[in-house]
Short mmCIF file of C-alpha atoms and ligand atoms in Angstrom, two decimals:
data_model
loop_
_atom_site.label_atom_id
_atom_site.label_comp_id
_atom_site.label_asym_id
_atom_site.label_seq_id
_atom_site.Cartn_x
_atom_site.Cartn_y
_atom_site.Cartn_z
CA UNK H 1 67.65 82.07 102.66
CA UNK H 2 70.68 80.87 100.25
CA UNK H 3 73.43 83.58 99.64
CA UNK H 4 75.44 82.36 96.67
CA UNK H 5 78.90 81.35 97.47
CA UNK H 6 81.67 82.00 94.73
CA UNK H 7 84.61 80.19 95.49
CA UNK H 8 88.37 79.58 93.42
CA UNK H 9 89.06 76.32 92.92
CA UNK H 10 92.52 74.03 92.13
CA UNK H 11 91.49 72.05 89.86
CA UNK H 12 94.77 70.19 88.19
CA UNK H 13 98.76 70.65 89.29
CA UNK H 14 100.20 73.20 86.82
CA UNK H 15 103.44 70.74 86.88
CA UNK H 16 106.21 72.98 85.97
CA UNK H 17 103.92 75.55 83.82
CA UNK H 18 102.57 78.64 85.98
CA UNK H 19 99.05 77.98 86.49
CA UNK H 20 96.05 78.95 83.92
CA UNK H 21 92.94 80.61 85.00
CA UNK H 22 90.20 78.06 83.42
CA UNK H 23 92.63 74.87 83.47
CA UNK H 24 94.57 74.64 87.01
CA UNK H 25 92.61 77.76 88.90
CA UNK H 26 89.16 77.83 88.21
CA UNK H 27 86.55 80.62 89.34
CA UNK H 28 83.15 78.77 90.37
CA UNK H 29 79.93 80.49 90.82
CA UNK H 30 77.18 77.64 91.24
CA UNK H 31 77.23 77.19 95.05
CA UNK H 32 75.39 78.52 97.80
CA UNK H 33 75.16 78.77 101.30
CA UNK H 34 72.21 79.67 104.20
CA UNK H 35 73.94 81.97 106.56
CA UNK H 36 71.61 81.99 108.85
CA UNK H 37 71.17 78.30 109.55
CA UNK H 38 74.37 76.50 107.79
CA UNK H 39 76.05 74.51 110.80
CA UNK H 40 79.25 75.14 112.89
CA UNK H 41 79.62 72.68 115.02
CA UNK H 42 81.64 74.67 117.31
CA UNK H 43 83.11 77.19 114.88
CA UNK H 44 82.47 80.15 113.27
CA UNK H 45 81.11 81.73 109.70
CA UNK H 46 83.18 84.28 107.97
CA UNK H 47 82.55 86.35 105.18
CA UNK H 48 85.59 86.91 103.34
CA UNK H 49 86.86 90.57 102.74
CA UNK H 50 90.12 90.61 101.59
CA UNK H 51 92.52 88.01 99.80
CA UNK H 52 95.77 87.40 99.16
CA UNK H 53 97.22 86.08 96.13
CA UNK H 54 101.15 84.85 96.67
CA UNK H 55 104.05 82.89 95.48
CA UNK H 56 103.53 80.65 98.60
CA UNK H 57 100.32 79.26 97.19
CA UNK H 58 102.26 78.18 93.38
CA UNK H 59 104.48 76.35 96.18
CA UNK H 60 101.58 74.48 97.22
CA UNK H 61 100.17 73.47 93.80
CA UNK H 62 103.48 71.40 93.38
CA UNK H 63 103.53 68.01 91.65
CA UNK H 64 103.09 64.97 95.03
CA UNK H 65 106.70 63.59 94.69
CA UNK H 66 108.51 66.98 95.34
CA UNK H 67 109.48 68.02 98.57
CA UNK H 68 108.92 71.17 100.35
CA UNK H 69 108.57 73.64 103.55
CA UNK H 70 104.59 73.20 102.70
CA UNK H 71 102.29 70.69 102.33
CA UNK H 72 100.75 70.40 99.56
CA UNK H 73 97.24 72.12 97.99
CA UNK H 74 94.39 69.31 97.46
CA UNK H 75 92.57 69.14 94.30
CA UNK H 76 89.22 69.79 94.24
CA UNK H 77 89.33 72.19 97.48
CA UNK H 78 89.38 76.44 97.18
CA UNK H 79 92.71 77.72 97.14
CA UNK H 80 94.29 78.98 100.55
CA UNK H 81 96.19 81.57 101.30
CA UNK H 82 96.12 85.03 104.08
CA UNK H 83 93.15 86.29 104.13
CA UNK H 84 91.33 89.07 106.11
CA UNK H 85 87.78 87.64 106.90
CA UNK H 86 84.52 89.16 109.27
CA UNK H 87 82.87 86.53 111.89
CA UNK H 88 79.22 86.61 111.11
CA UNK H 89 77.93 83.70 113.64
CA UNK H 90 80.02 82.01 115.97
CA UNK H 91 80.38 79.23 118.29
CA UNK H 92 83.64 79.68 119.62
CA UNK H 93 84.61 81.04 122.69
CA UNK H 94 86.50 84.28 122.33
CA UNK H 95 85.23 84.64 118.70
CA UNK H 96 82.45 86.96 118.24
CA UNK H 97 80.25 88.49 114.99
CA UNK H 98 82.14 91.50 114.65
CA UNK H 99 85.57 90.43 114.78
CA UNK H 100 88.11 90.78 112.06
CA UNK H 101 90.53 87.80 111.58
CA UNK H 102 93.68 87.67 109.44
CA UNK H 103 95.57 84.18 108.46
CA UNK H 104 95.17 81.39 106.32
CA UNK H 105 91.64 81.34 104.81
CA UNK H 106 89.86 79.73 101.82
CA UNK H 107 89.46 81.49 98.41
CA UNK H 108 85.66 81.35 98.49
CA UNK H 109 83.30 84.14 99.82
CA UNK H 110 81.97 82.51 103.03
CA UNK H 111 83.45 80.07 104.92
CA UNK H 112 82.56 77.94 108.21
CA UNK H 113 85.65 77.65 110.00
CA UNK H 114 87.60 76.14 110.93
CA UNK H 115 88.12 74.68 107.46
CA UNK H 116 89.77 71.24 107.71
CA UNK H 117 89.64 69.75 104.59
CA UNK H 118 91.09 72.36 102.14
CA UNK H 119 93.99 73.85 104.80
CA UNK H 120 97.76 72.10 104.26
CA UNK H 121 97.92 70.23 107.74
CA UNK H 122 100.54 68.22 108.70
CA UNK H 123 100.79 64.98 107.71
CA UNK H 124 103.42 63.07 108.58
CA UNK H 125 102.96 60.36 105.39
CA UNK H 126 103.49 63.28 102.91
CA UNK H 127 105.82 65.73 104.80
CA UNK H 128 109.24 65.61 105.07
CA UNK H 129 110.61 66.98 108.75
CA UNK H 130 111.37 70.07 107.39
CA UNK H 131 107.78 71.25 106.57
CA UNK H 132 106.30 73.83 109.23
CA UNK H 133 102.76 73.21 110.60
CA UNK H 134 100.20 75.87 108.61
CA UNK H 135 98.40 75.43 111.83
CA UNK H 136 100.69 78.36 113.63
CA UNK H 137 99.81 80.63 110.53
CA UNK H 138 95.36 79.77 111.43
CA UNK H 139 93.07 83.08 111.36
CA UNK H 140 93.97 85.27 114.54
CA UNK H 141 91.80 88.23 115.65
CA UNK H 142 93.43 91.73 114.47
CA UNK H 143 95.03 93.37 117.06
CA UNK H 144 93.32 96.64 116.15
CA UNK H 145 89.93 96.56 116.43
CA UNK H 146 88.97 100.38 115.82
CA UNK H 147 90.28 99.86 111.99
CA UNK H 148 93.19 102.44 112.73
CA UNK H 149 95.11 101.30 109.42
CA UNK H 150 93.50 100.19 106.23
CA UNK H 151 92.41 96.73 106.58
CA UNK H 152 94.94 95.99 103.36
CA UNK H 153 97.73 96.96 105.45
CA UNK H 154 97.83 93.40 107.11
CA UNK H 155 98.56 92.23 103.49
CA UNK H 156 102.12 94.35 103.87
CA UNK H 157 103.85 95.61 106.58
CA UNK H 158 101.53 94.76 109.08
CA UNK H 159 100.70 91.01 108.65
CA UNK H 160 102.80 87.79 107.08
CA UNK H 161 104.99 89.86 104.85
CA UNK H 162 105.92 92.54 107.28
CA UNK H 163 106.76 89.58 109.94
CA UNK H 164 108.81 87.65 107.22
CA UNK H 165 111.06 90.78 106.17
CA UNK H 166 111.97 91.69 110.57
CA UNK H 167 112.15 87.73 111.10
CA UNK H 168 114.97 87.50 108.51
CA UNK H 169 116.30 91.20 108.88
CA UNK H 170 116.70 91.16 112.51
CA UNK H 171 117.50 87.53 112.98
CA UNK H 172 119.79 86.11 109.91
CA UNK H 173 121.21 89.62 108.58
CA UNK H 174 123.16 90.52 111.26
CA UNK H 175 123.55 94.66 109.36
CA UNK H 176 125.63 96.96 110.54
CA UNK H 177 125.53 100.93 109.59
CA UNK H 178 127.28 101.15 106.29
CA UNK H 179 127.21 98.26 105.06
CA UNK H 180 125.20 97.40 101.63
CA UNK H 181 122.82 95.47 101.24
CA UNK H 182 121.21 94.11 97.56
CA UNK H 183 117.54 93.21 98.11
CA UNK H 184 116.70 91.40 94.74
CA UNK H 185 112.40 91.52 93.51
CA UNK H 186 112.57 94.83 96.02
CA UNK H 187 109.06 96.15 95.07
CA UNK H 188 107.14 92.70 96.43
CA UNK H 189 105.72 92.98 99.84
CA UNK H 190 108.53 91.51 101.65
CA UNK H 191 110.93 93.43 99.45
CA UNK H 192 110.04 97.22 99.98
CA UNK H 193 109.76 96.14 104.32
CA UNK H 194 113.42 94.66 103.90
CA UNK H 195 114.44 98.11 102.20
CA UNK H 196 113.04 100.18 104.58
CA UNK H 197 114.61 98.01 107.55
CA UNK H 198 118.00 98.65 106.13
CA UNK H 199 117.49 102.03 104.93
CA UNK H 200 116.53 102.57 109.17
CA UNK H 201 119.27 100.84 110.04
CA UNK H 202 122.07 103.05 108.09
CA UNK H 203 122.56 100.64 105.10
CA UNK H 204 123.28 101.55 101.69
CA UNK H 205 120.20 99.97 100.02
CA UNK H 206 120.17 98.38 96.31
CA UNK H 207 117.11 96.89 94.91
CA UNK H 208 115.27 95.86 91.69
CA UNK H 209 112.25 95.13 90.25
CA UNK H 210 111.09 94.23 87.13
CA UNK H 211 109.32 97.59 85.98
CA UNK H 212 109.67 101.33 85.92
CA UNK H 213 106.99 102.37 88.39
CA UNK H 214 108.21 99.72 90.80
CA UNK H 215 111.71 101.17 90.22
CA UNK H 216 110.05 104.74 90.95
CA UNK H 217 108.75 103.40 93.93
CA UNK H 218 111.38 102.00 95.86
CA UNK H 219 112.92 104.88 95.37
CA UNK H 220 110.60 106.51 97.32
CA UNK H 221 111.33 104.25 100.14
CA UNK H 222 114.87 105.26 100.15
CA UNK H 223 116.86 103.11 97.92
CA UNK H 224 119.68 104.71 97.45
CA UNK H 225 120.46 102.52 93.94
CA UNK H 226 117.25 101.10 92.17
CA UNK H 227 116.59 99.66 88.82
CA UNK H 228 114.77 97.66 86.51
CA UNK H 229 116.53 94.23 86.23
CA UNK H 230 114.45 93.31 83.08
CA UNK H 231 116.27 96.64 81.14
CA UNK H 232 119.78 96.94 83.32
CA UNK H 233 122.04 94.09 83.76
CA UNK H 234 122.28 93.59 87.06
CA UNK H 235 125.91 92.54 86.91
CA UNK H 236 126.59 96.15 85.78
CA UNK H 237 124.59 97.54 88.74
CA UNK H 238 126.57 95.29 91.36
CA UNK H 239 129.72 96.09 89.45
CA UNK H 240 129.39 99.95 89.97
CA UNK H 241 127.52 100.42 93.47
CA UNK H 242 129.05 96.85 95.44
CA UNK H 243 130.42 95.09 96.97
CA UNK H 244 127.90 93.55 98.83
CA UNK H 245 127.59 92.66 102.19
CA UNK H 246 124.72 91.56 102.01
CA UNK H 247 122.21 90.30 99.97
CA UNK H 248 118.63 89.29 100.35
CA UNK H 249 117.34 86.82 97.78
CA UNK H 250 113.33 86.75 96.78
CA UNK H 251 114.36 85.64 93.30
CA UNK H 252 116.99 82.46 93.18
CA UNK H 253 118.73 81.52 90.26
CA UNK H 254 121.05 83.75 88.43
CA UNK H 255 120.88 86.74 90.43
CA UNK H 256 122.10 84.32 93.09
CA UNK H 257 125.50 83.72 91.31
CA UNK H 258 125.80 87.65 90.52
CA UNK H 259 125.40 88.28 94.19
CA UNK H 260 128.11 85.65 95.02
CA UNK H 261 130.54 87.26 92.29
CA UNK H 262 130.23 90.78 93.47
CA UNK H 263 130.12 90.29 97.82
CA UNK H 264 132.28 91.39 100.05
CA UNK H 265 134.78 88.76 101.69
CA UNK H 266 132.50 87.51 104.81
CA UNK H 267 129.02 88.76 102.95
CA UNK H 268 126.29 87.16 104.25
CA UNK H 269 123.63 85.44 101.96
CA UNK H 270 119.87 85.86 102.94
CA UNK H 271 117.56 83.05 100.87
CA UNK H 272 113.79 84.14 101.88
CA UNK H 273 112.17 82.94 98.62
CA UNK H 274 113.11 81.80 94.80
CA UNK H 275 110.49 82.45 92.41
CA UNK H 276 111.87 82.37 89.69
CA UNK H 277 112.39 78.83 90.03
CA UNK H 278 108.77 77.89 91.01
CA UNK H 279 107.50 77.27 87.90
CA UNK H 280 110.61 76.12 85.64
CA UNK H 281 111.82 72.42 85.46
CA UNK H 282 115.14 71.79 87.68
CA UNK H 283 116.90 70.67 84.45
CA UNK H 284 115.36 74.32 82.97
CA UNK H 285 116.95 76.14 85.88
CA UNK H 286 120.18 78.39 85.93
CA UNK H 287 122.86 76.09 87.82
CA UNK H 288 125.19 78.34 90.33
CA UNK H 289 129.08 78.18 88.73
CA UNK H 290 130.15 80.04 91.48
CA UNK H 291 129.72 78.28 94.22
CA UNK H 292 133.96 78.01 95.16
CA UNK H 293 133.42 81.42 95.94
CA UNK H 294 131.36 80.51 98.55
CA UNK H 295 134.35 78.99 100.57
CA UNK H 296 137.16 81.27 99.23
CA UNK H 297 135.37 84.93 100.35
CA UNK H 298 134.06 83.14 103.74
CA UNK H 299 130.46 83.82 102.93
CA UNK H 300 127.52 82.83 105.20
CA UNK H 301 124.32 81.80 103.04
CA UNK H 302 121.08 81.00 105.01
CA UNK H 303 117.93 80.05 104.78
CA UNK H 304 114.87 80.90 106.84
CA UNK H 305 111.44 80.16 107.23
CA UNK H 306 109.30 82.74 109.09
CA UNK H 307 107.42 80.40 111.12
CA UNK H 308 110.72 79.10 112.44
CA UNK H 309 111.78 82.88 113.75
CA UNK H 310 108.22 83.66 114.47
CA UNK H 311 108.26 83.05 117.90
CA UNK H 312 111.46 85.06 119.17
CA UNK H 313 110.61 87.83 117.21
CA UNK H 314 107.20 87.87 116.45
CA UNK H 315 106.26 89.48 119.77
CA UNK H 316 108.61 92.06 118.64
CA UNK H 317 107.52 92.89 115.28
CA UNK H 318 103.75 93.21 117.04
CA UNK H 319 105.50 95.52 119.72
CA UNK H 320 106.92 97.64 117.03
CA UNK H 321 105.70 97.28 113.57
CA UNK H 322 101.91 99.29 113.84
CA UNK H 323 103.66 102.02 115.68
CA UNK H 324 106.53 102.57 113.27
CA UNK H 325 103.51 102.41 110.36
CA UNK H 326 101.57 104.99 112.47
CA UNK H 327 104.26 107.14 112.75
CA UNK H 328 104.77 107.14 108.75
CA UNK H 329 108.54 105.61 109.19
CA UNK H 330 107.53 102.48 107.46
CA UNK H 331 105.01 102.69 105.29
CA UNK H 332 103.38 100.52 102.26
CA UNK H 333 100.60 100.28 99.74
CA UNK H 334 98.41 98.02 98.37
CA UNK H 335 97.12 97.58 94.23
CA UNK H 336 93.38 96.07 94.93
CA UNK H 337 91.83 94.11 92.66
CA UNK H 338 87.82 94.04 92.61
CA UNK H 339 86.08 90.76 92.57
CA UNK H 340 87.22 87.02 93.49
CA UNK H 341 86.00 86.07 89.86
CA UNK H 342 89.38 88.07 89.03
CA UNK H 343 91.67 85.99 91.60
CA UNK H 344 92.42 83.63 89.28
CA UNK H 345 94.37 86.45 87.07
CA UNK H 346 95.83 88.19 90.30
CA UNK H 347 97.31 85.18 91.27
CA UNK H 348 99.24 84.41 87.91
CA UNK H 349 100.37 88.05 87.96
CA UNK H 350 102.05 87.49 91.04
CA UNK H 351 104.13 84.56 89.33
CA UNK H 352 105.50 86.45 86.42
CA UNK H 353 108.36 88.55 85.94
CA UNK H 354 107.20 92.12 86.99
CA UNK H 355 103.98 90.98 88.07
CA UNK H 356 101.34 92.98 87.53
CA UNK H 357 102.73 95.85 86.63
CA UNK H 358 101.97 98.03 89.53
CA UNK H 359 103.82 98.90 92.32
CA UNK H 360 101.84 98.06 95.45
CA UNK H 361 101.28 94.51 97.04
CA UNK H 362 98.57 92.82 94.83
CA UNK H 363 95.53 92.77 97.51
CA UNK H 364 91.73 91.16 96.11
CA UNK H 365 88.79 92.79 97.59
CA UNK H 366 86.25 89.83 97.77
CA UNK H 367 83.30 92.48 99.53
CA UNK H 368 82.80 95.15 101.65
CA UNK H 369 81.48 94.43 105.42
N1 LIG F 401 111.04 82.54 103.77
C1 LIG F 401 109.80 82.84 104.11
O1 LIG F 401 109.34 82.56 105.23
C2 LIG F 401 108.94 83.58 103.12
C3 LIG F 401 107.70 84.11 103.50
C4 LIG F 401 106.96 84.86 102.55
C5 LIG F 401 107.47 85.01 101.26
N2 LIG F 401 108.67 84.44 100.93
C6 LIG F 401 109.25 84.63 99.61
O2 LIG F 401 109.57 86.00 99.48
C7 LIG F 401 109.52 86.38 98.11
C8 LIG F 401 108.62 87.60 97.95
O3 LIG F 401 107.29 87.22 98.35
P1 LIG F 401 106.12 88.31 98.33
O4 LIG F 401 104.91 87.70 98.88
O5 LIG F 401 106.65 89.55 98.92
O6 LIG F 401 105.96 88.51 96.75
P2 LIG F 401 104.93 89.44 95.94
O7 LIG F 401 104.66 90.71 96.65
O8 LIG F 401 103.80 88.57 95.54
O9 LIG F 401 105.78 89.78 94.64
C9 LIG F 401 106.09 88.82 93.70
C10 LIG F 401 106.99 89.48 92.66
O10 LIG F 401 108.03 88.55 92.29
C11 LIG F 401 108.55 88.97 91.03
N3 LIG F 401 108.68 87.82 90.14
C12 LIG F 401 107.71 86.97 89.73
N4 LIG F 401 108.22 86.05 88.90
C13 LIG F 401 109.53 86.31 88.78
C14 LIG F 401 110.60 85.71 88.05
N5 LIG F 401 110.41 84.63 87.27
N6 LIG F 401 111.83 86.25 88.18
C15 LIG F 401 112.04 87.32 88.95
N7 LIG F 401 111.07 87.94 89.67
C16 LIG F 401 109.84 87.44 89.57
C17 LIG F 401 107.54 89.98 90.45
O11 LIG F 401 108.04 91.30 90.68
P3 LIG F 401 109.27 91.97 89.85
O12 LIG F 401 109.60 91.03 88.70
O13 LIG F 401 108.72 93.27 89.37
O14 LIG F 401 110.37 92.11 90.85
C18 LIG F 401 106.31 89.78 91.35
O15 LIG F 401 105.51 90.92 91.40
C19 LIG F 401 109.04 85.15 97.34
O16 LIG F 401 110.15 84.47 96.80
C20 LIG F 401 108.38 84.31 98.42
O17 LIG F 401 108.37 82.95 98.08
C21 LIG F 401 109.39 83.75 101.85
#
């Protein structure tokens, strides 16, 4: 019997525009599948529960010519990103109907895996040597079978943005009680993990976001000094409650040069992500002036990839991370949005300045099991 099988779409590069539902993201309802008989050569259905829209994915829509840590999204194919998926059939050893996966998945509602054509692989043609293989980040069976947490939990602290927040906190930050730390876009799903790292660790925690209710909320997680960047300059936030020693960049751009002007002499400089630079031109883009500063205060700026720290510390974070969350001393939530005809809009949320709105990692729930 055919099941109808919605999927999202990338349909055209957004170029340096954030993408439009309808134009570079398109919802598509017209397929269908036979669960019961469709092939898998080896693999394994899923149905798809959960989705995540985020900035990584705008990364992947990029124009071909420029160069990144990704490869690149393929037109024509359903988007990608983490997903939380249910094995219906399989033909995989050590993959049975029943088990929940998390990791890269498609944006449709069932999927034969693995899926080859659609995932970023690497290809040596098209990726420079600093892109990471997506293959390391491929759908792994949740290490928690009896559904202890939420589900949507792997979409924060437990799953890629939990792991990205301890891979850069416990291997590039190098905090000591005391110090403070500036975490810039605090409220996104890396963000409110890196404040409640430092808060654990005895730092002095500053952190914005780009509304009131996220302000409100990483409060609650024990920033000592939040605000709303879009309302408070943050030069007069850094001015009063600095100097840093460290600071942990989501954002890029200007807040970068702020954070050089007010750190400490020997401040260190965490890069995890830019997005406010994803979708702007590089001639459109806020230029650092600062950067002598960078040599005169002796300041250590450095960029990390999770997959590269993945595997010292990943066996860590899965050591420590669900009993931490269990215990309530790091905790999260999750804004769900119903219905993968609405991914399209979730997604673009993600990509503007104070997203959707709502504090709470953005989290689409495609079904129920
Ligand atoms: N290095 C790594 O391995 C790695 C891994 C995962 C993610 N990342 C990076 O980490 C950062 C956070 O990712 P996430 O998944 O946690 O994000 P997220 O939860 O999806 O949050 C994204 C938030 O970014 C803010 N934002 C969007 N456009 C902006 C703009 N133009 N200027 C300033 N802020 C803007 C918005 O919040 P507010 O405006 O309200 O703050 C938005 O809600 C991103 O830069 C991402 O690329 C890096």
């Amino acid at each position: 019997m055919l099941t109808q099988n919605p999927r999202v779409v990338f349909a055209k590069r957004p170029g340096t525009r954030i993408p439009v539902p309808g134009e570079h993201i398109i919802f598509e309802s017209s397929r269908s599948i036979d669960l019961d008989s469709v092939p898998l050569n080896g693999g394994f259905l899923t149905k798809t529960l959960m989705l995540s829209p985020e900035p990584f994915m705008r990364e992947r829509m990029r124009d071909l010519h420029v160069p990144s840590y990704s490869t690149h999204a393929v037109l024509g194919e359903p988007l990608v990103s983490f997903g939380l998926v249910v094995v219906l059939r399989s033909e995989k050893e050590g993959i049975n109907p029943g088990d929940h996966l998390y990791g890269l998945t498609t944006w449709e509602a069932y999927t034969v895996q693995p899926y080859v054509e659609g995932r970023a692989r690497h290809n040596a043609e098209e990726a420079p040597d600093y892109t990471f293989d997506v293959d390391s980040l491929a759908l792994q069976v949740v290490p928690d079978p009896k559904g202890t947490f939420p589900w949507s939990r792997y979409f924060t602290v437990l799953g890629a943005p939990g792991l990205t927040a301890f891979c850069g906190f416990e291997g590039c930050t190098d905090a000591k009680p005391g110090e403070t730390i500036y975490v810039s876009s605090g409220a996104s799903a890396v963000g409110i993990v890196v404040i409640q790292l430092a808060k654990a660790k005895g730092l002095k925690v500053i952190a914005s976001a780009g509304t009131d209710n996220k302000v409100e909320y990483m409060r609650s997680l024990g920033a000592d000094v939040a605000f709303n960047y879009r309302t408070t300059p943050v030069a007069d936030v850094l001015k009063k409650h600095g100097p840093l020693d460290l600071y942990w960049d989501n954002v890029g751009g200007e807040v970068v040069e702020l954070a050089i002007e007010y750190s400490r002499l020997h401040a260190r400089l965490i890069m995890c992500g830019s997005i406010s630079e994803y979708s702007v031109a590089p001639e459109q883009r806020h230029g650092i002036k600062n950067t002598s500063m960078i040599f005169k205060k002796r300041l250590r700026i450095e960029g990390f990839l999770v997959p590269d720290l993945a595997p010292r510390l990943a066996p860590r974070f899965f050591a420590e991370m669900p009993g931490l969350v269990a215990e309530g001393k790091i905790t999260a939530k999750e804004h769900i949005t119903e219905g993968l005809e609405n991914g399209p809009d979730a997604l673009v949320a993600v990509l503007k300045e104070g997203g959707n709105g709502a504090a709470g990692k953005p989290v689409i729930r495609v079904a129920t099991e």
